[in-house]
JSON list of C-alpha atoms in Angstrom, two decimals:
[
{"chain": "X", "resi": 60, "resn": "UNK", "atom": "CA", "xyz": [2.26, -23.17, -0.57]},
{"chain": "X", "resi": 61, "resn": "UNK", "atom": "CA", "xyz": [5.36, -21.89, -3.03]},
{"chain": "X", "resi": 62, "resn": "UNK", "atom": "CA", "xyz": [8.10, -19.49, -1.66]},
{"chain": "X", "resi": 63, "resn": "UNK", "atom": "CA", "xyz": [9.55, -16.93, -4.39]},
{"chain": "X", "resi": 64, "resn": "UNK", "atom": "CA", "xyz": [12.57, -15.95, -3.59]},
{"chain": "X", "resi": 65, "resn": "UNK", "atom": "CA", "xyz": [14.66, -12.67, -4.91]},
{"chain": "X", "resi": 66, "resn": "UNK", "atom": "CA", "xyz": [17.98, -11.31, -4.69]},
{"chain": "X", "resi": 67, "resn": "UNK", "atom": "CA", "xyz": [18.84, -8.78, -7.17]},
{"chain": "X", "resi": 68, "resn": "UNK", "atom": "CA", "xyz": [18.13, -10.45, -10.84]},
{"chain": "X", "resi": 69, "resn": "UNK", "atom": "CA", "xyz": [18.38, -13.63, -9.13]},
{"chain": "X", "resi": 70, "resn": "UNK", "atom": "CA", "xyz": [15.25, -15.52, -8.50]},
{"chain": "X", "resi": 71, "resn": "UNK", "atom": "CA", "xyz": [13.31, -18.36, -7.91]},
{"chain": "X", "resi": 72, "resn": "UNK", "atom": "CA", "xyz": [10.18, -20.14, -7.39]},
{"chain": "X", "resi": 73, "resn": "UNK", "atom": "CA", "xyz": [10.28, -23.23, -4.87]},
{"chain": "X", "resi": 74, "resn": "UNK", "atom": "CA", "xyz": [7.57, -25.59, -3.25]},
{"chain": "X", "resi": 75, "resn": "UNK", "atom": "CA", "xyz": [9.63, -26.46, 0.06]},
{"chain": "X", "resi": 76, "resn": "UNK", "atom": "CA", "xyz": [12.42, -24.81, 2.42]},
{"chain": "X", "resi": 77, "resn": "UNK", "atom": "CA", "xyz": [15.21, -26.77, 1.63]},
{"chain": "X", "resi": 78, "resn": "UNK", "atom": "CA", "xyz": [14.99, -25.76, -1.57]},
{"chain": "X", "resi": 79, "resn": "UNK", "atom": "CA", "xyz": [14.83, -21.99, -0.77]},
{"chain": "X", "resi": 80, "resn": "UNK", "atom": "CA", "xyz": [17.82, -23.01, 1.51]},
{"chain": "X", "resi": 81, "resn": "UNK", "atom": "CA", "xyz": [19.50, -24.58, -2.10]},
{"chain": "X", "resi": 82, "resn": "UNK", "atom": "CA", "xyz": [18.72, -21.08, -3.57]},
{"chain": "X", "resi": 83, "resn": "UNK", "atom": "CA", "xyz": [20.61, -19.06, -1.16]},
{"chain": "X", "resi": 84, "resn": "UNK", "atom": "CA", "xyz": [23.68, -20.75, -0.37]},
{"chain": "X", "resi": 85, "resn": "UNK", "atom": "CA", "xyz": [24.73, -20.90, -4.43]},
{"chain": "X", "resi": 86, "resn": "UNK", "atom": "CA", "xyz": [24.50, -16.98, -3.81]},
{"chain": "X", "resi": 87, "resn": "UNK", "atom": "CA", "xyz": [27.92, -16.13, -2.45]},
{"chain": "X", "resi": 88, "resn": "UNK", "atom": "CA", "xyz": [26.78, -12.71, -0.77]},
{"chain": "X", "resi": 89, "resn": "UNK", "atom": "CA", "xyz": [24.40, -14.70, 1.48]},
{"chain": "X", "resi": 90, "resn": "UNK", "atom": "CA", "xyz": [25.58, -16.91, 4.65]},
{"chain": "X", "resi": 91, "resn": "UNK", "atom": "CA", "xyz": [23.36, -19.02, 5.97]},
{"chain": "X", "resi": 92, "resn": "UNK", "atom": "CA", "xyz": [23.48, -19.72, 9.37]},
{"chain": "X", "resi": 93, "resn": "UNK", "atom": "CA", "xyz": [21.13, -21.23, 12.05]},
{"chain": "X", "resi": 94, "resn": "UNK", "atom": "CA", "xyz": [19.37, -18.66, 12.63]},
{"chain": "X", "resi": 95, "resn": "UNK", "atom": "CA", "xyz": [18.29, -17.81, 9.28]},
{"chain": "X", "resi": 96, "resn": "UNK", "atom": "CA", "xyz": [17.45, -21.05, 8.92]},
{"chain": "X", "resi": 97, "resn": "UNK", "atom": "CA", "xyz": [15.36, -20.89, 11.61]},
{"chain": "X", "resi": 98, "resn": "UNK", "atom": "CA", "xyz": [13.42, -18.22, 10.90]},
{"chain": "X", "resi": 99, "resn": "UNK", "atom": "CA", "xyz": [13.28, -18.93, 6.88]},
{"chain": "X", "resi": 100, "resn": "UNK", "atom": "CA", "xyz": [11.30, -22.22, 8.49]},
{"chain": "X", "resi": 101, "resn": "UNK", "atom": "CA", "xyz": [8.97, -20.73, 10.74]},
{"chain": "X", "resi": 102, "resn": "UNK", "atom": "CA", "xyz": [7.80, -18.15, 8.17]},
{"chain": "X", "resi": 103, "resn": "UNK", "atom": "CA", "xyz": [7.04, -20.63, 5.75]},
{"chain": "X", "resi": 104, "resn": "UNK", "atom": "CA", "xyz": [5.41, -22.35, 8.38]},
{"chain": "X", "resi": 105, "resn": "UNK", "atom": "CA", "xyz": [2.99, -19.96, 9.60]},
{"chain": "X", "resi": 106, "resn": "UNK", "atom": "CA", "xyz": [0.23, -17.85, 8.83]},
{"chain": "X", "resi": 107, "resn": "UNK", "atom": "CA", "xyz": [2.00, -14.94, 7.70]},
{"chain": "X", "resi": 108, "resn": "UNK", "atom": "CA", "xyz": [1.18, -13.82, 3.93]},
{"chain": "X", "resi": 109, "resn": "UNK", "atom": "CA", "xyz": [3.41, -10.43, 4.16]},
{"chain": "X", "resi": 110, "resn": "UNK", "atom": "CA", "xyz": [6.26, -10.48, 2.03]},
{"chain": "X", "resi": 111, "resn": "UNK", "atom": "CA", "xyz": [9.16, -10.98, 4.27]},
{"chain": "X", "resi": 112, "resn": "UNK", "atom": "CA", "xyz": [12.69, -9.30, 3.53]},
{"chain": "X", "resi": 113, "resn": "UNK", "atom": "CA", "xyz": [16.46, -10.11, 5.13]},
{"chain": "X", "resi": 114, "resn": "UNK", "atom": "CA", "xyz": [19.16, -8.01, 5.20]},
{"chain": "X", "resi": 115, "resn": "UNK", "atom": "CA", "xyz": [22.61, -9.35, 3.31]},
{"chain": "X", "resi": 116, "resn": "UNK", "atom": "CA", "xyz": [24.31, -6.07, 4.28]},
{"chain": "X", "resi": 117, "resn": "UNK", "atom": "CA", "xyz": [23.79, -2.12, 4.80]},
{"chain": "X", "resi": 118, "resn": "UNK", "atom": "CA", "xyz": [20.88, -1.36, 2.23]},
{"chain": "X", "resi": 119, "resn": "UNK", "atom": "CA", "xyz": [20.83, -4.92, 0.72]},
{"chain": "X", "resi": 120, "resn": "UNK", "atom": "CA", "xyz": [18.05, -7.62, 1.00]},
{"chain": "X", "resi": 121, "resn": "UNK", "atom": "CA", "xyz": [16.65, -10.55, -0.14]},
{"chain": "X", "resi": 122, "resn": "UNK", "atom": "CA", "xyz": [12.93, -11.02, 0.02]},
{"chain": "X", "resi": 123, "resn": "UNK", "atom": "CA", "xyz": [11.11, -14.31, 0.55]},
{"chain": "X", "resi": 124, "resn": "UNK", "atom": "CA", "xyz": [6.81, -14.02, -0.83]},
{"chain": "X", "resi": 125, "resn": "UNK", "atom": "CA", "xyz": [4.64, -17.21, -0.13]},
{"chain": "X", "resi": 126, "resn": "UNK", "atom": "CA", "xyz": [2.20, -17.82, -3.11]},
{"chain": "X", "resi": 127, "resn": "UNK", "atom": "CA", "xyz": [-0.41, -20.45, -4.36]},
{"chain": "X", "resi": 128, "resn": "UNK", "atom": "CA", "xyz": [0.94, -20.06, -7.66]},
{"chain": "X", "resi": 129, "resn": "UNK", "atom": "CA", "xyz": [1.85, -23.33, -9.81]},
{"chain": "X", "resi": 130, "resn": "UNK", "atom": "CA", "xyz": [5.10, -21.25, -12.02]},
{"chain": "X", "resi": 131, "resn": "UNK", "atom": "CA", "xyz": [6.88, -18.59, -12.47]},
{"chain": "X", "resi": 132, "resn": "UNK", "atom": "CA", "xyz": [4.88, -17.15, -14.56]},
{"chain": "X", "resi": 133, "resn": "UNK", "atom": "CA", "xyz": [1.19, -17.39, -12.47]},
{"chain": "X", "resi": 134, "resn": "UNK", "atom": "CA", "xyz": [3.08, -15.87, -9.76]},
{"chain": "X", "resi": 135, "resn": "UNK", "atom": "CA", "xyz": [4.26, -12.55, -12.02]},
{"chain": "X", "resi": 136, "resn": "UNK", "atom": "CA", "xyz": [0.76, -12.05, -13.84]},
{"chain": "X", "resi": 137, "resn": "UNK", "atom": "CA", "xyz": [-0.97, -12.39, -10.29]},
{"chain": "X", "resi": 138, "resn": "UNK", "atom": "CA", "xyz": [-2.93, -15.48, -11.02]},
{"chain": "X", "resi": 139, "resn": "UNK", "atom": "CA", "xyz": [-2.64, -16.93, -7.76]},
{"chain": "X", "resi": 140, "resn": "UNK", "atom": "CA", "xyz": [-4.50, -14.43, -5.60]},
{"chain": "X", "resi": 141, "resn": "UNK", "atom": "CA", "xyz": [-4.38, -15.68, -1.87]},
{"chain": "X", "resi": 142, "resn": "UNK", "atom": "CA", "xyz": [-8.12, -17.63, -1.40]},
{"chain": "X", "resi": 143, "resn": "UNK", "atom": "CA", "xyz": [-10.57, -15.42, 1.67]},
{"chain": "X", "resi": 144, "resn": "UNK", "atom": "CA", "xyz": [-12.93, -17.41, 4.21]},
{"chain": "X", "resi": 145, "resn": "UNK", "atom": "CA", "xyz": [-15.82, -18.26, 1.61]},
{"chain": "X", "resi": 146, "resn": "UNK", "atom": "CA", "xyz": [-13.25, -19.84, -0.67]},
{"chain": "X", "resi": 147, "resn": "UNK", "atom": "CA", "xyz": [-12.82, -17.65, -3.53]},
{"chain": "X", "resi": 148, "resn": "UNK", "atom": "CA", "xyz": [-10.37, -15.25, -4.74]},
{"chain": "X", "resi": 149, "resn": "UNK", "atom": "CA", "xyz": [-9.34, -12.39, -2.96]},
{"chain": "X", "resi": 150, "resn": "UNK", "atom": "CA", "xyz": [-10.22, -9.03, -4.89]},
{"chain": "X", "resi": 151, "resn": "UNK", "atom": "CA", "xyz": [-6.92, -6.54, -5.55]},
{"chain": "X", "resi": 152, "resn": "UNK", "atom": "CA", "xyz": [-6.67, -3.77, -4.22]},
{"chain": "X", "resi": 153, "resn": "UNK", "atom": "CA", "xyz": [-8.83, -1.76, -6.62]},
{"chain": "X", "resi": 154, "resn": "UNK", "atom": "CA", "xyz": [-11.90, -2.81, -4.93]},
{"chain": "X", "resi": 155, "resn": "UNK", "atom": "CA", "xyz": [-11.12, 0.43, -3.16]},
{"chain": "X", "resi": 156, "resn": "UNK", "atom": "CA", "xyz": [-11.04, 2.56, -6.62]},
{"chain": "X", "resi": 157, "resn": "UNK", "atom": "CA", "xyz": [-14.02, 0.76, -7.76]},
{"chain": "X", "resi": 158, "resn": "UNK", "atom": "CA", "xyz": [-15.68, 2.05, -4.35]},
{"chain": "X", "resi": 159, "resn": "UNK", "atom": "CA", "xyz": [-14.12, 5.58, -4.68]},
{"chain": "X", "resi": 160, "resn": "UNK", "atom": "CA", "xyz": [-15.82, 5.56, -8.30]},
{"chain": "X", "resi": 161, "resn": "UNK", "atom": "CA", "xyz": [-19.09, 3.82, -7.63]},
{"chain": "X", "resi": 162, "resn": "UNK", "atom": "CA", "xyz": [-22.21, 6.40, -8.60]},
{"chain": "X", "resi": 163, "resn": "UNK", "atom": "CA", "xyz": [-24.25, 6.98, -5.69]},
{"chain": "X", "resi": 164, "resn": "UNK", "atom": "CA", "xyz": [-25.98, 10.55, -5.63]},
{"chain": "X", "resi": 165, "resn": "UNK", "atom": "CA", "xyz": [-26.53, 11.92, -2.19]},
{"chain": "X", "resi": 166, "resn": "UNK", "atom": "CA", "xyz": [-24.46, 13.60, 0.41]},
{"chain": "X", "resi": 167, "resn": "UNK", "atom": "CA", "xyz": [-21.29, 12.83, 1.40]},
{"chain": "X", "resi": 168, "resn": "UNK", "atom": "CA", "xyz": [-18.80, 13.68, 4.55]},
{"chain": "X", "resi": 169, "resn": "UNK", "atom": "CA", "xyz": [-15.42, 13.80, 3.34]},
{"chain": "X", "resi": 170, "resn": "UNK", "atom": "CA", "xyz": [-12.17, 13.80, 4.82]},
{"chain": "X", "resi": 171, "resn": "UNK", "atom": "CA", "xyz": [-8.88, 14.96, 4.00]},
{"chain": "X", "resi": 172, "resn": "UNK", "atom": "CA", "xyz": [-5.28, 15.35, 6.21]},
{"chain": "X", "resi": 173, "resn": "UNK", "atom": "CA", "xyz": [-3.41, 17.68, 4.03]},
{"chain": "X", "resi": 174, "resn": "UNK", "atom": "CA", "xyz": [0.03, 19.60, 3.96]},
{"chain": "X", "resi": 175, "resn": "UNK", "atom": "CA", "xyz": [-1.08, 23.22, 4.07]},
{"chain": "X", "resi": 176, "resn": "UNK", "atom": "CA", "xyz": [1.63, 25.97, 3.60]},
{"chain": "X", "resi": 177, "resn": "UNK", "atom": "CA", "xyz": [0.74, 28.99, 6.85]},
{"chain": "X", "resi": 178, "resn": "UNK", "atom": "CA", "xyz": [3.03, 31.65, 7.89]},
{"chain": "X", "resi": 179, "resn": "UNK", "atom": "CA", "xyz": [4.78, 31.57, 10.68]},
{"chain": "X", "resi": 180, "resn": "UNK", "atom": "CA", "xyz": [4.61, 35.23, 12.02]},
{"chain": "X", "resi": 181, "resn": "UNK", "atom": "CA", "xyz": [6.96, 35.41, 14.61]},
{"chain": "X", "resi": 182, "resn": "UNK", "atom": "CA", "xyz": [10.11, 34.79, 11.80]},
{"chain": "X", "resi": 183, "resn": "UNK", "atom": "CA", "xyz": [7.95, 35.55, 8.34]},
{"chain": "X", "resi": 184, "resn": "UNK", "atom": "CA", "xyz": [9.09, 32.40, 7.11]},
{"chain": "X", "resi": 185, "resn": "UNK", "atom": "CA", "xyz": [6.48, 29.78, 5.79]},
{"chain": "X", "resi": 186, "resn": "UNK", "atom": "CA", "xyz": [6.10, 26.26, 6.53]},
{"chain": "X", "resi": 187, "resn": "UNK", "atom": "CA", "xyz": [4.18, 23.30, 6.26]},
{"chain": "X", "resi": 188, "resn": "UNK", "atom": "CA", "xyz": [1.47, 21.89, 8.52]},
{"chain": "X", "resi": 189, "resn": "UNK", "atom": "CA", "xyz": [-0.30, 19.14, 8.67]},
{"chain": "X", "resi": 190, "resn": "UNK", "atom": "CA", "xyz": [-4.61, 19.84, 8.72]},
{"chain": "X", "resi": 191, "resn": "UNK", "atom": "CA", "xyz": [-7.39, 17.81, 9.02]},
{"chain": "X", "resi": 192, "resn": "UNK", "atom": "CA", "xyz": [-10.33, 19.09, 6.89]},
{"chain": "X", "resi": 193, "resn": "UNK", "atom": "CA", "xyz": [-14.25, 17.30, 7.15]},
{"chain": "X", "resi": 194, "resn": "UNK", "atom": "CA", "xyz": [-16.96, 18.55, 5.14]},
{"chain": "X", "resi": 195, "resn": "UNK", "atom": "CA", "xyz": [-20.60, 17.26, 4.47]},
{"chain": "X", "resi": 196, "resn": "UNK", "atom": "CA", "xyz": [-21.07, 18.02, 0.49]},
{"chain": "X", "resi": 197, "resn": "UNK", "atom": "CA", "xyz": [-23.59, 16.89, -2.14]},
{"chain": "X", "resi": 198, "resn": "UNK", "atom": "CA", "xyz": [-21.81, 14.80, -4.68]},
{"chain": "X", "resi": 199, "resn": "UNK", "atom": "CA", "xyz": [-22.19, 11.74, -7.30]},
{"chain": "X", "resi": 200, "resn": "UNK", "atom": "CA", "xyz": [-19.37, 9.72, -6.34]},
{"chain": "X", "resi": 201, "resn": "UNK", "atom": "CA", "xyz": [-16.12, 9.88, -3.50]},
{"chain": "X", "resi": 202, "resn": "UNK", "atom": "CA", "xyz": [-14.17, 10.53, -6.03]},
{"chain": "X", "resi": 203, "resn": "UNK", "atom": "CA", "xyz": [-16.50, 13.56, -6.88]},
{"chain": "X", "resi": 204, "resn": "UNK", "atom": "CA", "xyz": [-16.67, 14.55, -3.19]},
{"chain": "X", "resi": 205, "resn": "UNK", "atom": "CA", "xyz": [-12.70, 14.79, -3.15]},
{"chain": "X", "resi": 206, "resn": "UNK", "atom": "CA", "xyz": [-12.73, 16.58, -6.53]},
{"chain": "X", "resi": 207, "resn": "UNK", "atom": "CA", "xyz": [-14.93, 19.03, -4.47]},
{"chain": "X", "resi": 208, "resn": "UNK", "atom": "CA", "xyz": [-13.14, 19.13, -1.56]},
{"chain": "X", "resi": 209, "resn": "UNK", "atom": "CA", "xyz": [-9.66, 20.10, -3.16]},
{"chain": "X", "resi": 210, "resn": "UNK", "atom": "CA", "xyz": [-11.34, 22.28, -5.75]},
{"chain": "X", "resi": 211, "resn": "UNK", "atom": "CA", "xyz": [-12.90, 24.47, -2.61]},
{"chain": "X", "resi": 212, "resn": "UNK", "atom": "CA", "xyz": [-9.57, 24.76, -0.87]},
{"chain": "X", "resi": 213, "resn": "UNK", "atom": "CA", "xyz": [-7.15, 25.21, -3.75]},
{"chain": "X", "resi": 214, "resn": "UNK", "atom": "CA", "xyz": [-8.92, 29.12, -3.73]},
{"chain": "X", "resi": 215, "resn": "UNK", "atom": "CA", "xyz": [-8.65, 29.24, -0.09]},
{"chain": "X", "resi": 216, "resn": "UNK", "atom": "CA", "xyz": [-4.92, 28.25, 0.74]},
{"chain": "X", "resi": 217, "resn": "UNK", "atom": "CA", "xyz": [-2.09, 28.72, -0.15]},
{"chain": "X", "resi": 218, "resn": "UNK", "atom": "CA", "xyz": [-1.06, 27.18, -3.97]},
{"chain": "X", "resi": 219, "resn": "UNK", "atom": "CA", "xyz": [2.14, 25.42, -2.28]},
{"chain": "X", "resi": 220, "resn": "UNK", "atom": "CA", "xyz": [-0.18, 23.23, 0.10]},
{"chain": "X", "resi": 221, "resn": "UNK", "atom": "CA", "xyz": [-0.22, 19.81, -1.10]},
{"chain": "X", "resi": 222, "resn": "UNK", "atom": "CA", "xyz": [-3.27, 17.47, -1.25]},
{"chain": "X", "resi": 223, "resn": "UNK", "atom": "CA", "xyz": [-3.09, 13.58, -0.92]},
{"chain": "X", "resi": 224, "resn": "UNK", "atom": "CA", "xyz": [-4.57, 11.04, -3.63]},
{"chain": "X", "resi": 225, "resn": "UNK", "atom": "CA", "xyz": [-8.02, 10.25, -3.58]},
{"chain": "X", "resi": 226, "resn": "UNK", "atom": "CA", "xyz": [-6.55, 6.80, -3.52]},
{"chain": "X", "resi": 227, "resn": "UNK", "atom": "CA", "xyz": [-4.38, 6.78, -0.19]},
{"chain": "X", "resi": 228, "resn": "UNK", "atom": "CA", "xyz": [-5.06, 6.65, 3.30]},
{"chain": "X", "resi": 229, "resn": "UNK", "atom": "CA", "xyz": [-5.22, 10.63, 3.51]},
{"chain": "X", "resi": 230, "resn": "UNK", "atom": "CA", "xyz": [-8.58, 10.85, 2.16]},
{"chain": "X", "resi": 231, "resn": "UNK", "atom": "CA", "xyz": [-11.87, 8.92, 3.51]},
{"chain": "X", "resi": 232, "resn": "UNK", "atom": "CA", "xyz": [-15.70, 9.32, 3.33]},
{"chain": "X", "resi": 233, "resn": "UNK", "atom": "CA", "xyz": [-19.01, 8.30, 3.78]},
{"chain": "X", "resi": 234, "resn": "UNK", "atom": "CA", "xyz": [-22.28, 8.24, 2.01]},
{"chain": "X", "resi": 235, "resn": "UNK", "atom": "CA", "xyz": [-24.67, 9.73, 4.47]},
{"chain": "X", "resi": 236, "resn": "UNK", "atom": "CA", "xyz": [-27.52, 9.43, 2.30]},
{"chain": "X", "resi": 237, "resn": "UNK", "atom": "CA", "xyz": [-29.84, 10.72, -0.70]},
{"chain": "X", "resi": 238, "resn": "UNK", "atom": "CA", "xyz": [-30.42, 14.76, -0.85]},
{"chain": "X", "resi": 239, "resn": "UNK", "atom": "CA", "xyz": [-34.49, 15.87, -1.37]}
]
């Protein structure tokens, strides 16, 4: 397992510790003590694939990222995807697009936590609040249930409200099954 290692334009690409450890202490903003040491060690050590960052100073980091790529350049094209349980590659994160695109006529239940604009009436002033909208919709695709979904409340609220991606976390469904 390789560490890459990045503070501001300075980086690096290292197959042991020490020399991470090398890395950092020709960088004059960084002092390394035992501690970091320490805990530089036991992340490289463990299980942990999450990219781990250090503070240097207020609003300043470093960032340590274990990879199974060879050079520099495998690691910054994404070649060396991290392997799963049956021993192959790992697929990016588009697998979710590719299921939010994926034709499949039928019905759909849709959800989507939105910032809708309402009026508060005791001061006449408006505001935003978060709501939690389900519907069960024919569509072709999730993507086409969301594009119905936003398309039915963009008449019924008001045009400030703001919808989530399709994409993030905001929005979710489920195929329910094929319409007669």
């Amino acid at each position: 397992m390789n560490l890459y290692l990045r503070y501001f334009d300075n980086e690096i690409l290292v197959n042991n510790v020490d020399d991470a450890l090398d890395f950092l202490s020709d960088i004059p903003d960084i002092q390394i003590t035992d501690e970091l040491e320490d805990d530089i060690r036991s992340y490289a050590a463990s299980d942990v694939f999450y990219p781990k960052r250090y503070k240097v100073r207020s609003r300043v980091y470093f960032i340590i990222i274990k990879t199974e790529a060879a050079t520099m350049a495998d690691f910054k094209q994404k070649k060396a995807l991290r392997g799963n349980a049956e021993g192959g590659t790992q697929q990016p994160s588009n697998s979710a697009v590719m299921k939010l695109n994926e034709e499949r006529a039928g019905w759909y239940e849709g959800t989507l936590d939105f910032k809708r604009v309402v009026m508060v009436p005791s001061t006449g002033k408006h505001e935003y609040r978060d709501t939690h909208f389900v519907v069960q919709c024919k569509a072709n695709s999730g993507q086409d249930c969301y594009n119905r979904i936003v398309e039915h409340l963009r008449t019924r609220v008001d045009g400030r409200s703001q919808f989530p991606s399709a994409k993030g976390k905001n929005f979710k469904f489920k195929y329910l099954g094929m319409w007669k």
